Structures are given as C-alpha cells and as structure tokens.
Coordinates of C-alpha atoms in Angstrom, one line a residue:
Chain A
X42 CA 17.7 -16.8 22.0
X43 CA 15.9 -15.9 18.9
X44 CA 17.7 -15.4 15.7
X45 CA 16.8 -12.8 13.1
X46 CA 13.5 -13.9 11.6
X47 CA 13.5 -15.6 8.2
X48 CA 14.2 -13.5 5.2
X49 CA 11.9 -12.7 2.3
X50 CA 12.6 -14.6 -0.9
X51 CA 15.6 -13.0 -2.6
X52 CA 14.8 -10.0 -4.8
X53 CA 14.8 -10.5 -8.5
X54 CA 18.4 -9.8 -9.5
X55 CA 18.2 -10.9 -13.1
X56 CA 20.5 -8.6 -15.1
X57 CA 18.8 -6.2 -17.5
X58 CA 19.9 -5.8 -21.1
X59 CA 21.5 -2.6 -20.1
X60 CA 22.7 -3.8 -16.7
X61 CA 26.3 -3.3 -17.6
X62 CA 25.8 0.5 -17.7
X63 CA 24.2 1.0 -14.3
X64 CA 25.7 1.2 -11.0
X65 CA 25.5 -1.9 -8.7
X66 CA 26.0 -1.3 -5.0
X67 CA 25.1 -2.9 -1.7
X68 CA 25.3 -1.2 1.7
X69 CA 25.2 -3.4 4.8
X70 CA 24.7 -2.6 8.4
X71 CA 24.6 -5.2 11.2
X72 CA 23.9 -4.2 14.8
X73 CA 24.4 -6.5 17.8
X74 CA 23.7 -6.1 21.5
X75 CA 26.9 -6.2 23.6
X76 CA 27.1 -5.5 27.3
X77 CA 24.3 -2.9 27.5
X78 CA 25.4 -1.2 24.3
X79 CA 24.8 -1.8 20.6
X80 CA 27.9 -2.7 18.5
X81 CA 28.1 -2.4 14.7
X82 CA 30.3 -5.3 13.6
X83 CA 29.4 -4.7 10.0
X84 CA 29.2 -1.1 8.6
X85 CA 29.9 -1.7 5.0
X86 CA 29.3 1.2 2.6
X87 CA 29.4 0.7 -1.2
X88 CA 29.0 2.8 -4.3
X89 CA 27.0 5.9 -3.5
X90 CA 26.4 4.8 0.1
X91 CA 28.9 6.1 2.7
X92 CA 28.1 5.0 6.2
X93 CA 29.1 7.1 9.2
X94 CA 28.7 6.1 12.8
X95 CA 27.3 8.9 14.9
X96 CA 27.7 9.3 18.7
X97 CA 25.6 6.6 20.5
X98 CA 22.7 7.6 22.7
X99 CA 22.4 5.3 25.7
X100 CA 22.2 1.8 24.4
X101 CA 21.3 3.0 20.9
X102 CA 23.8 3.0 18.0
X103 CA 23.3 5.7 15.4
X104 CA 24.3 5.6 11.8
X105 CA 24.1 8.3 9.1
X106 CA 24.0 7.3 5.4
X107 CA 25.7 9.8 3.1
X108 CA 25.0 9.7 -0.6
X109 CA 28.4 10.6 -1.9
X110 CA 27.6 10.2 -5.6
X111 CA 24.5 11.3 -7.4
X112 CA 22.4 8.1 -7.3
X113 CA 20.2 6.5 -8.2
X114 CA 20.2 7.3 -11.9
X115 CA 18.0 5.2 -14.2
X116 CA 19.6 1.8 -14.7
X117 CA 21.2 1.7 -11.3
X118 CA 20.7 -1.4 -9.0
X119 CA 21.1 -0.5 -5.4
X120 CA 20.6 -2.7 -2.3
X121 CA 20.6 -1.8 1.4
X122 CA 20.6 -4.6 4.0
X123 CA 20.1 -3.9 7.7
X124 CA 20.1 -6.6 10.4
X125 CA 19.4 -5.7 14.0
X126 CA 20.3 -8.6 16.2
X127 CA 18.5 -9.7 19.4
X128 CA 18.2 -6.9 21.9
X129 CA 20.1 -4.4 19.8
X130 CA 18.9 -0.8 19.2
X131 CA 19.8 1.0 15.9
X132 CA 18.8 4.4 14.6
X133 CA 19.5 5.2 11.0
X134 CA 19.2 8.6 9.2
X135 CA 20.4 10.0 5.9
X136 CA 22.4 13.2 5.6
X137 CA 20.3 14.7 2.8
X138 CA 17.3 13.9 0.5
X139 CA 17.9 11.2 -2.1
X140 CA 17.2 12.4 -5.6
X141 CA 16.1 9.9 -8.3
X142 CA 17.6 11.1 -11.6
X143 CA 17.4 10.3 -15.2
X144 CA 20.2 8.2 -16.6
X145 CA 22.0 7.2 -19.8
X146 CA 20.1 4.0 -20.2
X147 CA 16.3 3.6 -20.9
X148 CA 15.6 1.3 -18.0
X149 CA 14.3 2.0 -14.5
X150 CA 16.5 2.1 -11.4
X151 CA 15.9 -0.2 -8.4
X152 CA 16.6 0.2 -4.7
X153 CA 15.9 -2.9 -2.7
X154 CA 16.0 -2.5 1.1
X155 CA 15.8 -5.4 3.5
X156 CA 15.4 -4.6 7.1
X157 CA 15.4 -7.4 9.7
X158 CA 14.8 -6.9 13.4
X159 CA 15.2 -9.7 15.9
X160 CA 13.5 -10.2 19.2
X161 CA 13.7 -7.4 21.8
X162 CA 15.5 -5.3 19.2
X163 CA 14.5 -1.9 17.8
X164 CA 15.1 -0.1 14.6
X165 CA 14.4 3.5 13.8
X166 CA 14.6 4.0 10.1
X167 CA 14.1 7.7 9.4
X168 CA 15.6 8.8 6.1
X169 CA 15.2 12.3 4.5
X170 CA 12.7 12.5 1.6
X171 CA 13.1 10.7 -1.7
X172 CA 12.7 13.2 -4.6
X173 CA 11.6 11.9 -8.0
X174 CA 13.2 14.3 -10.5
X175 CA 11.7 14.7 -14.0
X176 CA 12.7 11.9 -16.3
X177 CA 13.7 9.5 -13.5
X178 CA 12.2 6.0 -13.1
X179 CA 12.8 4.4 -9.7
X180 CA 11.3 1.3 -8.2
X181 CA 11.9 1.1 -4.5
X182 CA 11.2 -2.1 -2.6
X183 CA 11.2 -2.2 1.2
X184 CA 11.0 -5.6 2.8
X185 CA 10.8 -5.7 6.6
X186 CA 11.0 -8.9 8.7
X187 CA 10.3 -8.5 12.4
X188 CA 10.5 -11.0 15.2
X189 CA 7.5 -11.2 17.5
X190 CA 8.9 -8.8 20.1
X191 CA 10.8 -6.5 17.7
X192 CA 10.0 -2.8 17.5
X193 CA 10.1 -0.5 14.4
X194 CA 9.7 3.2 13.7
X195 CA 10.0 3.8 10.0
X196 CA 9.2 6.9 7.9
X197 CA 9.3 7.4 4.2
X198 CA 8.6 10.5 2.3
X199 CA 8.2 10.8 -1.5
X200 CA 8.4 14.2 -3.2
X201 CA 7.1 14.1 -6.8
X202 CA 9.4 16.4 -8.8
X203 CA 11.7 19.2 -7.8
X204 CA 10.0 22.6 -7.7
X205 CA 8.4 23.7 -11.0
X206 CA 9.1 20.5 -12.8
X207 CA 6.9 17.4 -13.5
X208 CA 7.7 14.3 -11.5
X209 CA 9.5 11.2 -12.8
X210 CA 8.0 7.8 -12.3
X211 CA 8.3 6.5 -8.8
X212 CA 7.0 3.2 -7.4
X213 CA 7.4 2.3 -3.7
X214 CA 6.3 -1.0 -2.2
X215 CA 6.5 -1.7 1.5
X216 CA 6.0 -5.3 2.7
X217 CA 6.1 -5.8 6.4
X218 CA 6.1 -9.3 7.9
X219 CA 6.0 -9.9 11.7
X220 CA 6.5 -13.4 13.0
X221 CA 6.0 -14.7 9.4
X222 CA 2.6 -13.0 8.9
X223 CA 2.2 -10.0 6.5
X224 CA 0.8 -7.0 8.4
X225 CA 1.2 -4.5 5.6
X226 CA 1.7 -4.7 1.9
X227 CA 1.4 -1.3 0.2
X228 CA 2.5 -0.2 -3.3
X229 CA 2.3 3.3 -4.5
X230 CA 3.0 4.3 -8.1
X231 CA 3.1 7.9 -9.2
X232 CA 4.1 9.9 -12.3
X233 CA 3.9 9.3 -16.1
X234 CA 2.1 6.1 -17.1
X235 CA 0.4 5.5 -13.7
X236 CA -3.3 5.7 -14.3
X237 CA -5.2 8.3 -12.3
X238 CA -2.2 9.0 -9.9
X239 CA -2.8 12.7 -9.9
X240 CA -6.6 12.5 -9.9
X241 CA -9.2 12.8 -7.1
X242 CA -8.9 9.3 -5.8
X243 CA -5.1 9.2 -5.3
X244 CA -3.2 12.5 -4.8
X245 CA -5.5 15.2 -6.3
X246 CA -2.6 17.5 -7.2
X247 CA -0.6 17.0 -4.1
X248 CA 3.2 16.5 -4.7
X249 CA 4.3 15.1 -1.4
X250 CA 3.3 11.9 0.3
X251 CA 4.6 9.9 3.2
X252 CA 4.2 7.0 5.6
X253 CA 5.0 6.5 9.2
X254 CA 5.0 2.9 10.3
X255 CA 5.3 2.0 14.0
X256 CA 5.2 -1.6 15.2
X257 CA 5.3 -2.2 18.9
X258 CA 4.1 -5.4 20.7
X259 CA 2.5 -3.0 23.3
X260 CA -0.1 -2.2 20.7
X261 CA -1.3 -5.8 21.0
X262 CA -3.3 -5.0 24.1
X263 CA -3.9 -1.3 23.4
X264 CA -4.3 -0.7 19.7
X265 CA -4.6 3.1 18.9
X266 CA -7.8 4.4 17.6
X267 CA -7.9 5.8 14.0
X268 CA -7.0 9.4 14.2
X269 CA -7.4 12.2 11.6
X270 CA -4.6 14.7 11.6
X271 CA -5.9 18.2 11.1
X272 CA -2.8 19.9 9.6
X273 CA -4.1 21.7 6.5
X274 CA -3.1 21.8 3.7
X275 CA -1.6 18.4 4.6
X276 CA -4.0 15.6 5.2
X277 CA -3.2 12.5 7.1
X278 CA -4.8 9.6 9.0
X279 CA -3.3 7.2 11.5
X280 CA -4.8 3.8 11.2
X281 CA -4.3 0.6 13.3
X282 CA -3.1 -2.3 11.2
X283 CA -4.5 -5.8 11.5
X284 CA -1.8 -6.5 14.1
X285 CA 0.2 -4.5 16.7
X286 CA 1.1 -1.6 14.5
X287 CA 0.0 1.7 13.1
X288 CA 0.4 3.4 9.8
X289 CA 0.2 7.1 9.1
X290 CA -0.8 7.9 5.5
X291 CA -0.2 11.5 4.6
X292 CA -0.3 13.8 1.6
X293 CA 0.6 17.4 1.2
X294 CA 1.3 20.0 -1.5
X295 CA 5.0 20.1 -0.7
X296 CA 7.7 18.6 1.5
X297 CA 7.5 21.2 4.3
X298 CA 3.8 20.6 4.9
X299 CA 4.3 16.9 4.8
X300 CA 7.0 17.1 7.4
X301 CA 4.6 19.1 9.6
X302 CA 2.0 16.4 9.4
X303 CA 4.6 13.6 10.1
X304 CA 5.7 15.5 13.2
X305 CA 2.2 15.9 14.4
X306 CA 1.6 12.2 14.0
X307 CA 4.8 11.4 16.0
X308 CA 3.6 13.7 18.8
X309 CA 0.2 12.1 18.7
X310 CA 1.6 8.6 19.1
X311 CA 4.0 9.8 21.8
X312 CA 7.1 9.1 19.8
X313 CA 10.0 11.4 19.0
X314 CA 12.6 10.8 16.3
X315 CA 15.7 12.1 18.1
Chain B
X151 CA -19.4 -22.2 -17.9
X152 CA -22.2 -19.8 -18.6
X153 CA -21.6 -16.2 -19.5
X154 CA -25.1 -15.5 -18.2
X155 CA -23.8 -16.3 -14.7
X156 CA -21.4 -13.4 -15.1
X157 CA -24.2 -11.1 -16.1
X158 CA -26.3 -12.2 -13.0
X159 CA -23.3 -11.7 -10.7
X160 CA -22.3 -8.3 -12.0
X161 CA -25.9 -7.0 -12.3
X162 CA -26.5 -3.9 -10.1
X163 CA -29.7 -5.6 -9.0
X164 CA -28.0 -8.6 -7.6
X165 CA -29.2 -8.5 -4.0
X166 CA -25.8 -8.1 -2.3
X167 CA -26.1 -4.6 -0.9
X168 CA -23.4 -2.9 -3.1
X169 CA -25.7 -0.1 -4.1
X170 CA -25.3 1.4 -0.5
X171 CA -21.6 2.1 -1.1
X172 CA -20.0 4.8 -3.1
X173 CA -16.4 3.5 -3.1
X174 CA -15.1 6.8 -1.7
X175 CA -17.0 9.0 -4.1
X176 CA -19.3 10.5 -1.5
X177 CA -16.2 11.9 0.4
X178 CA -14.6 13.1 -2.9
X179 CA -17.8 14.8 -4.0
X180 CA -18.2 16.5 -0.6
X181 CA -14.6 17.8 -0.8
X182 CA -15.3 19.2 -4.3
X183 CA -12.7 16.9 -6.0
X184 CA -15.4 15.1 -8.0
X185 CA -17.9 17.6 -9.5
X186 CA -18.6 16.6 -13.1
X187 CA -18.3 13.6 -15.5
X188 CA -14.6 14.4 -16.3
X189 CA -13.5 14.4 -12.6
X190 CA -15.7 11.3 -12.0
X191 CA -13.9 9.5 -14.8
X192 CA -10.5 10.5 -13.4
X193 CA -11.6 9.3 -9.9
X194 CA -12.7 6.0 -11.4
X195 CA -9.3 5.6 -13.2
X196 CA -7.4 6.1 -10.0
X197 CA -9.7 3.7 -8.0
X198 CA -9.6 1.1 -10.8
X199 CA -5.8 1.0 -11.0
X200 CA -5.4 0.8 -7.2
X201 CA -8.2 -0.8 -5.1
X202 CA -9.7 -2.2 -8.3
X203 CA -6.6 -4.0 -9.4
X204 CA -6.1 -5.5 -5.9
X205 CA -9.7 -6.6 -5.7
X206 CA -9.6 -8.1 -9.2
X207 CA -6.4 -10.1 -8.4
X208 CA -7.9 -11.4 -5.2
X209 CA -11.0 -12.4 -7.0
X210 CA -9.1 -14.1 -9.8
X211 CA -7.0 -16.0 -7.2
X212 CA -10.0 -17.1 -5.3
X213 CA -11.7 -18.2 -8.5
X214 CA -8.6 -20.2 -9.3
X215 CA -9.1 -22.3 -6.2
X216 CA -6.5 -20.8 -3.9
X217 CA -7.1 -20.9 -0.2
X218 CA -9.6 -18.2 0.5
X219 CA -8.4 -17.7 4.1
X220 CA -4.9 -17.0 2.9
X221 CA -6.3 -14.5 0.4
X222 CA -8.4 -13.0 3.2
X223 CA -5.3 -12.3 5.2
X224 CA -3.6 -10.9 2.1
X225 CA -6.6 -8.6 1.7
X226 CA -6.2 -7.4 5.3
X227 CA -2.5 -6.6 4.7
X228 CA -3.5 -4.6 1.7
X229 CA -6.2 -2.6 3.6
X230 CA -4.5 -0.4 6.2
X231 CA -7.8 1.5 6.9
X232 CA -9.9 -0.3 9.5
X233 CA -13.0 1.4 8.1
X234 CA -12.3 -0.1 4.7
X235 CA -11.6 -3.5 6.2
X236 CA -15.0 -3.4 7.9
X237 CA -16.7 -2.3 4.7
X238 CA -15.0 -5.1 2.7
X239 CA -16.1 -7.7 5.3
X240 CA -19.7 -6.4 5.5
X241 CA -20.0 -6.5 1.7
X242 CA -18.4 -9.9 1.7
X243 CA -20.9 -11.2 4.2
X244 CA -23.9 -9.8 2.2
X245 CA -22.6 -11.3 -1.0
X246 CA -22.1 -14.6 0.7
X247 CA -25.6 -14.6 2.0
X248 CA -27.1 -14.0 -1.4
X249 CA -24.7 -16.3 -3.3
X250 CA -25.3 -19.3 -1.0
X251 CA -29.0 -19.2 -2.0
X252 CA -28.3 -18.5 -5.7
X253 CA -25.3 -21.0 -6.3
X254 CA -25.2 -23.3 -3.2
X255 CA -21.9 -25.0 -2.7
X256 CA -19.8 -26.6 0.1
X257 CA -17.0 -24.2 -0.7
X258 CA -19.1 -21.2 0.2
X259 CA -20.5 -22.9 3.3
X260 CA -16.9 -23.6 4.5
X261 CA -15.8 -20.0 4.0
X262 CA -18.9 -18.6 5.6
X263 CA -18.3 -20.9 8.6
X264 CA -14.6 -19.9 8.9
X265 CA -15.4 -16.1 8.6
X266 CA -18.8 -15.6 10.2
X267 CA -18.3 -11.8 10.3
X268 CA -17.6 -11.9 6.5
X269 CA -14.5 -12.4 4.4
X270 CA -13.2 -9.6 2.2
X271 CA -15.7 -9.0 -0.6
X272 CA -13.3 -9.7 -3.5
X273 CA -12.4 -13.1 -2.0
X274 CA -16.0 -14.0 -1.7
X275 CA -16.7 -12.7 -5.2
X276 CA -13.9 -14.9 -6.6
X277 CA -15.2 -18.0 -4.8
X278 CA -18.8 -17.3 -5.9
X279 CA -17.6 -16.9 -9.5
X280 CA -15.9 -20.3 -9.2
X281 CA -19.0 -21.8 -7.8
X282 CA -21.0 -20.4 -10.7
X283 CA -18.6 -22.0 -13.1
X284 CA -16.9 -18.8 -14.2
X285 CA -13.2 -18.4 -15.0
X286 CA -10.6 -16.4 -13.0
X287 CA -10.6 -13.8 -15.8
X288 CA -14.4 -13.5 -15.4
X289 CA -14.0 -13.0 -11.7
X290 CA -11.3 -10.3 -12.2
X291 CA -13.6 -8.5 -14.7
X292 CA -16.5 -8.6 -12.3
X293 CA -14.3 -7.2 -9.4
X294 CA -12.7 -4.5 -11.6
X295 CA -16.1 -3.4 -13.0
X296 CA -17.6 -3.5 -9.4
X297 CA -14.8 -1.1 -8.3
X298 CA -16.1 1.7 -10.5
X299 CA -19.8 1.0 -10.5
X300 CA -20.3 2.3 -7.0
X301 CA -18.7 5.7 -7.6
X302 CA -20.6 6.2 -10.9
X303 CA -24.0 5.3 -9.3
X304 CA -23.2 7.5 -6.3
X305 CA -22.3 10.5 -8.5
X306 CA -25.6 10.3 -10.3
X307 CA -27.4 10.5 -7.0
X308 CA -25.1 13.0 -5.2
X309 CA -24.3 15.4 -8.1
X310 CA -27.5 14.9 -10.1
X311 CA -25.4 13.9 -13.1
X312 CA -27.2 12.9 -16.2
X313 CA -27.5 9.1 -16.0
X314 CA -26.8 8.8 -19.7
X315 CA -23.5 10.7 -19.3
X316 CA -22.6 8.8 -16.2
X317 CA -23.1 5.5 -18.0
X318 CA -21.0 6.8 -20.9
X319 CA -18.1 7.2 -18.3
X320 CA -18.4 3.4 -17.6
X321 CA -18.3 2.7 -21.4
X322 CA -15.2 4.9 -21.8
X323 CA -13.6 2.9 -18.9
X324 CA -14.3 -0.5 -20.5
X325 CA -10.8 -0.7 -22.0
X326 CA -9.2 0.2 -18.7
X327 CA -11.4 -2.3 -16.9
X328 CA -10.4 -5.1 -19.3
X329 CA -6.7 -4.1 -19.0
X330 CA -6.9 -4.1 -15.2
X331 CA -8.6 -7.6 -15.2
X332 CA -6.0 -9.0 -17.5
X333 CA -3.2 -7.6 -15.3
X334 CA -4.9 -9.0 -12.2
X335 CA -5.2 -12.5 -13.8
X336 CA -1.5 -12.4 -14.6
X337 CA -0.7 -11.6 -10.9
X338 CA -3.0 -14.4 -9.7
X339 CA -1.4 -16.9 -12.1
X340 CA 2.0 -16.2 -10.5
X341 CA 0.7 -17.0 -7.0
X342 CA 1.6 -20.7 -7.0
X343 CA 5.2 -19.9 -7.7
X344 CA 5.7 -16.5 -5.9
X345 CA 3.2 -16.9 -3.0
X346 CA 0.8 -14.1 -2.0
X347 CA 3.4 -11.4 -2.6
X348 CA 2.6 -12.0 -6.3
X349 CA -0.7 -10.3 -5.7
X350 CA -0.7 -6.5 -6.4
X351 CA -0.8 -4.2 -3.4
X352 CA -1.6 -0.9 -5.2
X353 CA -2.9 1.8 -2.9
X354 CA -4.4 5.2 -3.2
X355 CA -3.6 7.6 -0.2
X356 CA -6.7 9.7 -0.6
X357 CA -9.1 6.7 -0.5
X358 CA -7.5 5.6 2.8
X359 CA -7.5 9.0 4.3
X360 CA -11.0 10.0 3.4
X361 CA -12.5 6.5 4.2
X362 CA -11.7 7.1 7.9
X363 CA -13.1 10.6 7.9
X364 CA -16.3 9.5 6.0
X365 CA -16.9 6.7 8.6
X366 CA -17.3 9.4 11.3
X367 CA -19.8 11.6 9.4
X368 CA -23.0 11.7 11.5
X369 CA -25.1 12.0 8.3
X370 CA -24.3 10.4 5.0
X371 CA -26.1 8.9 2.1
X372 CA -23.7 6.0 1.5
X373 CA -22.1 3.6 3.9
X374 CA -18.7 4.1 2.4

C-alpha cells in the first residue's frame, strides 16, 4: 500500500492588500479505487468551479469542470486540488476555455493547482485552453506529485489575447515531482513587462503555446527519441525528460493550429485523449 | 576577492570552448528571425530573461556554497531539451578542465569526480567563481553576460554584422544583464529557506524547439 506521495510545501497564501475584493475559491476532487471502478468520494465545487461527474469509461471516472462565473478576474485567488488514490483512474476536462480577465483591483490573480497521483493510479488532466485577455494578470502554478508507478497525461494551452487584442500578462509554472525528485520545472511568462517574450528567442509573434506532459514508468526502459512535429505553421518538439516522461513544447499563431500540433503529438506517442 | 578574476573568467579568450556555441542564434538566423542588430538585441533580451536568468541563479547558488549536485539536478529539471542538457554538460566539462588548471581546488576536483561527463555549465561556473574568490553576485553577472555573448559573436560571423555595432548591442544590454544578475542573486539567497524551488525556471519555447532541430543539422558552424 502506498499513500499519495508527499505534498509540495503549501503555496503562499498571504493575503494581499486588496485580498478582500477578490474571489477566493477551492475546488477539490478525490478519486479512489473501489472494486474495479473509480469512486469520487470528494467532488467539491466552489466559487466559479462547478464539478460534474460524467459517465465512467471502464475503470475510469470522468469529471468535467464548468466555469459558472467569469473567473479569474485580477485579484482572484483560486485553488484546485486533485488527489488520485492508489490504483484509481481519473480523467478531468473543462467544458470551455478559461478566460483570464481584468478586475477591479490592481493586483494579479492566482490559480494554484495541486495534482497528486498515488501508485498504480492514473490522471488525465486535459483542460480547454487558457485565454489571457487584454488587461488581465494571472499567475498559474501547477504542482504535480507522482508516486513511482503513477501515470500522468496533462496538457495545457495558453492563448495570448482574444482575437485582435493584445494579451494580458500570463505566467504559468509547472513543477513535476516523481518519487520526490523534480523531473520538470518550467516557467513561462508572456505579455506586458516580460522581457523579450514576443521576440525571436521566445515566441516570435506566435500567440498560442502549449505543453503536453506524459509520465509513464514504461518510459524508464524505452525512453522516446526527440521528435520534431512538422505541422506548419505550428512548431513543436517532443523531448524525453531526465526521467520516465516526455514533454511536448509547441507554439502556433492561433489556438486551432496549436490543437492540431497537440493532436499530432498524441498520435505520435500512441495516446488518445478520449 | 579580486575583480581581475572576474575579468579572466568572463573573457571570451578564456579557454573553455564557449566560442563554438551560438546559444540558439544560428537556428534563429537560419529561420530569418534574427537578421540585423535590432532583432539580435531582441533575441538576446529573450534569452537573457529566460535561460540567462536560470543560469545566473544556478551560478549564484553554486558560488554561495550550495551542494553542486543538487543544483545539477535542478538544472536538469529546468532543461527539458536533451540536446541542451548535453550542450550544458559538455560546456561544463570544458570549463572544469580549464578551471582546475587555473584555480585548482578540492571542490572542483570533487565535482569533476562526481560528474565525469560534466556538470551543467552554470553550476561549474558558480563553483569556479567561488574558487576564484568571487561573490555570488559576480558569478550571476558572469553567467548572465555569458548567456548573450554567444549569440552576439555568432551573429557577427553568420550575418556579417559590423563588430562595432554588435558590441554596441552588448553595451545596450548591460542594464538588463545587471538586473538579471540581481534578480538571480535574490532567488539564490532564498534557497536555504525555500529549497531548490526558489531558483527560477524561466523557459523560452523557441529555444527548446530549435535546439533539437539544430542538433540534427548535418552541417552547421556552431555546436549549439
């Protein structure tokens, strides 16, 4: 029996001077293996997050996150906590793109996600894109803790601005620990104030960027080769991490071409999202 | 502490093999994204605030005396591209070789023995700076400066840019280099309390994407 691996240090929850004006909400999902199926003993929506259980597929429980308010606005403090217990299998999607929006207070918004997956458990985390609207300022922090035999398929897409508008400021940091060791720590910051973000070293005019992260103990013995995805105008590369996992890094002029590249990567890696 | 040591360590003629690397500029030039001094400067600003910041913080942390093997793992986690991990280790090994002759020390011997294929370059740079009596801030400045020197030198050779104008790009970047080094030192100073997560993890998608492509080119002037 292996419990969920140790958690990261708690995120900084110090109140901001304007904290009283922002929305504070925490959504929680806990999945447990029970008799060849996956139960959801905790499915706790809050604030903008409304959680809907979808029809299970085999042993896999499926959850859809609905954003039933417009959130996040600047100043909001959002948390999402997902725990997948030993042997459980959970698939999470969102019903629509999340749009980061300006707000009444001059402070950034935060969304902290903590994803924990225990031994022999699996999490698919496949939300719709995150759109950074003009004037918004969102810091997203994704902390993932995997047990040694846990599996993960995660995708994230960032769209910088709605059509014909400049982007807001968007920062996304993904830290993935497996068996206590950090396999990936990646922080992307785009938009006003981020030096060189739109230049030839970083995005070069592209407005959509995404990651696909797959961790599977089977990669331990058979790590995939680096692979360039030829899906112009999108560009992407699949790279083996220093451990049993791969990362797709992709950029594209828009959300549609980015999706095309992500799908090509999933096909290349023999995964499907449904 | 001798400021001359910093000049020796940062000198382009220091025999550590850095001149063979363009820091992603060769790929950006081939794709037409870098074509003049203005686009070179913008490339350098992007590199400095991502790979440069991470390198500077690793160097500052190593110069502060933090465990270089822990920092080497942190560098791996911040480098998803295997081509760039290999380059960083090769450059680290070459710097180690030169530095052990220039500033011999048991610390360098220990790291060389623990990582015979090379530790990540910024980690070695920080430890060398410490051995040479330099401060964490000095190490951060050397790493930040190093992150833009490669692209500027490569652009002179590949685009035939006027070397005077290319060096003027470096001079215009000096404020940004100092700012990056100061930020990096602050991150490194938080390491004892917050652990390695205190180190920045800034990343540039195009540098990662093009590094893997560049590594497969049959003919290229620069190794990275």
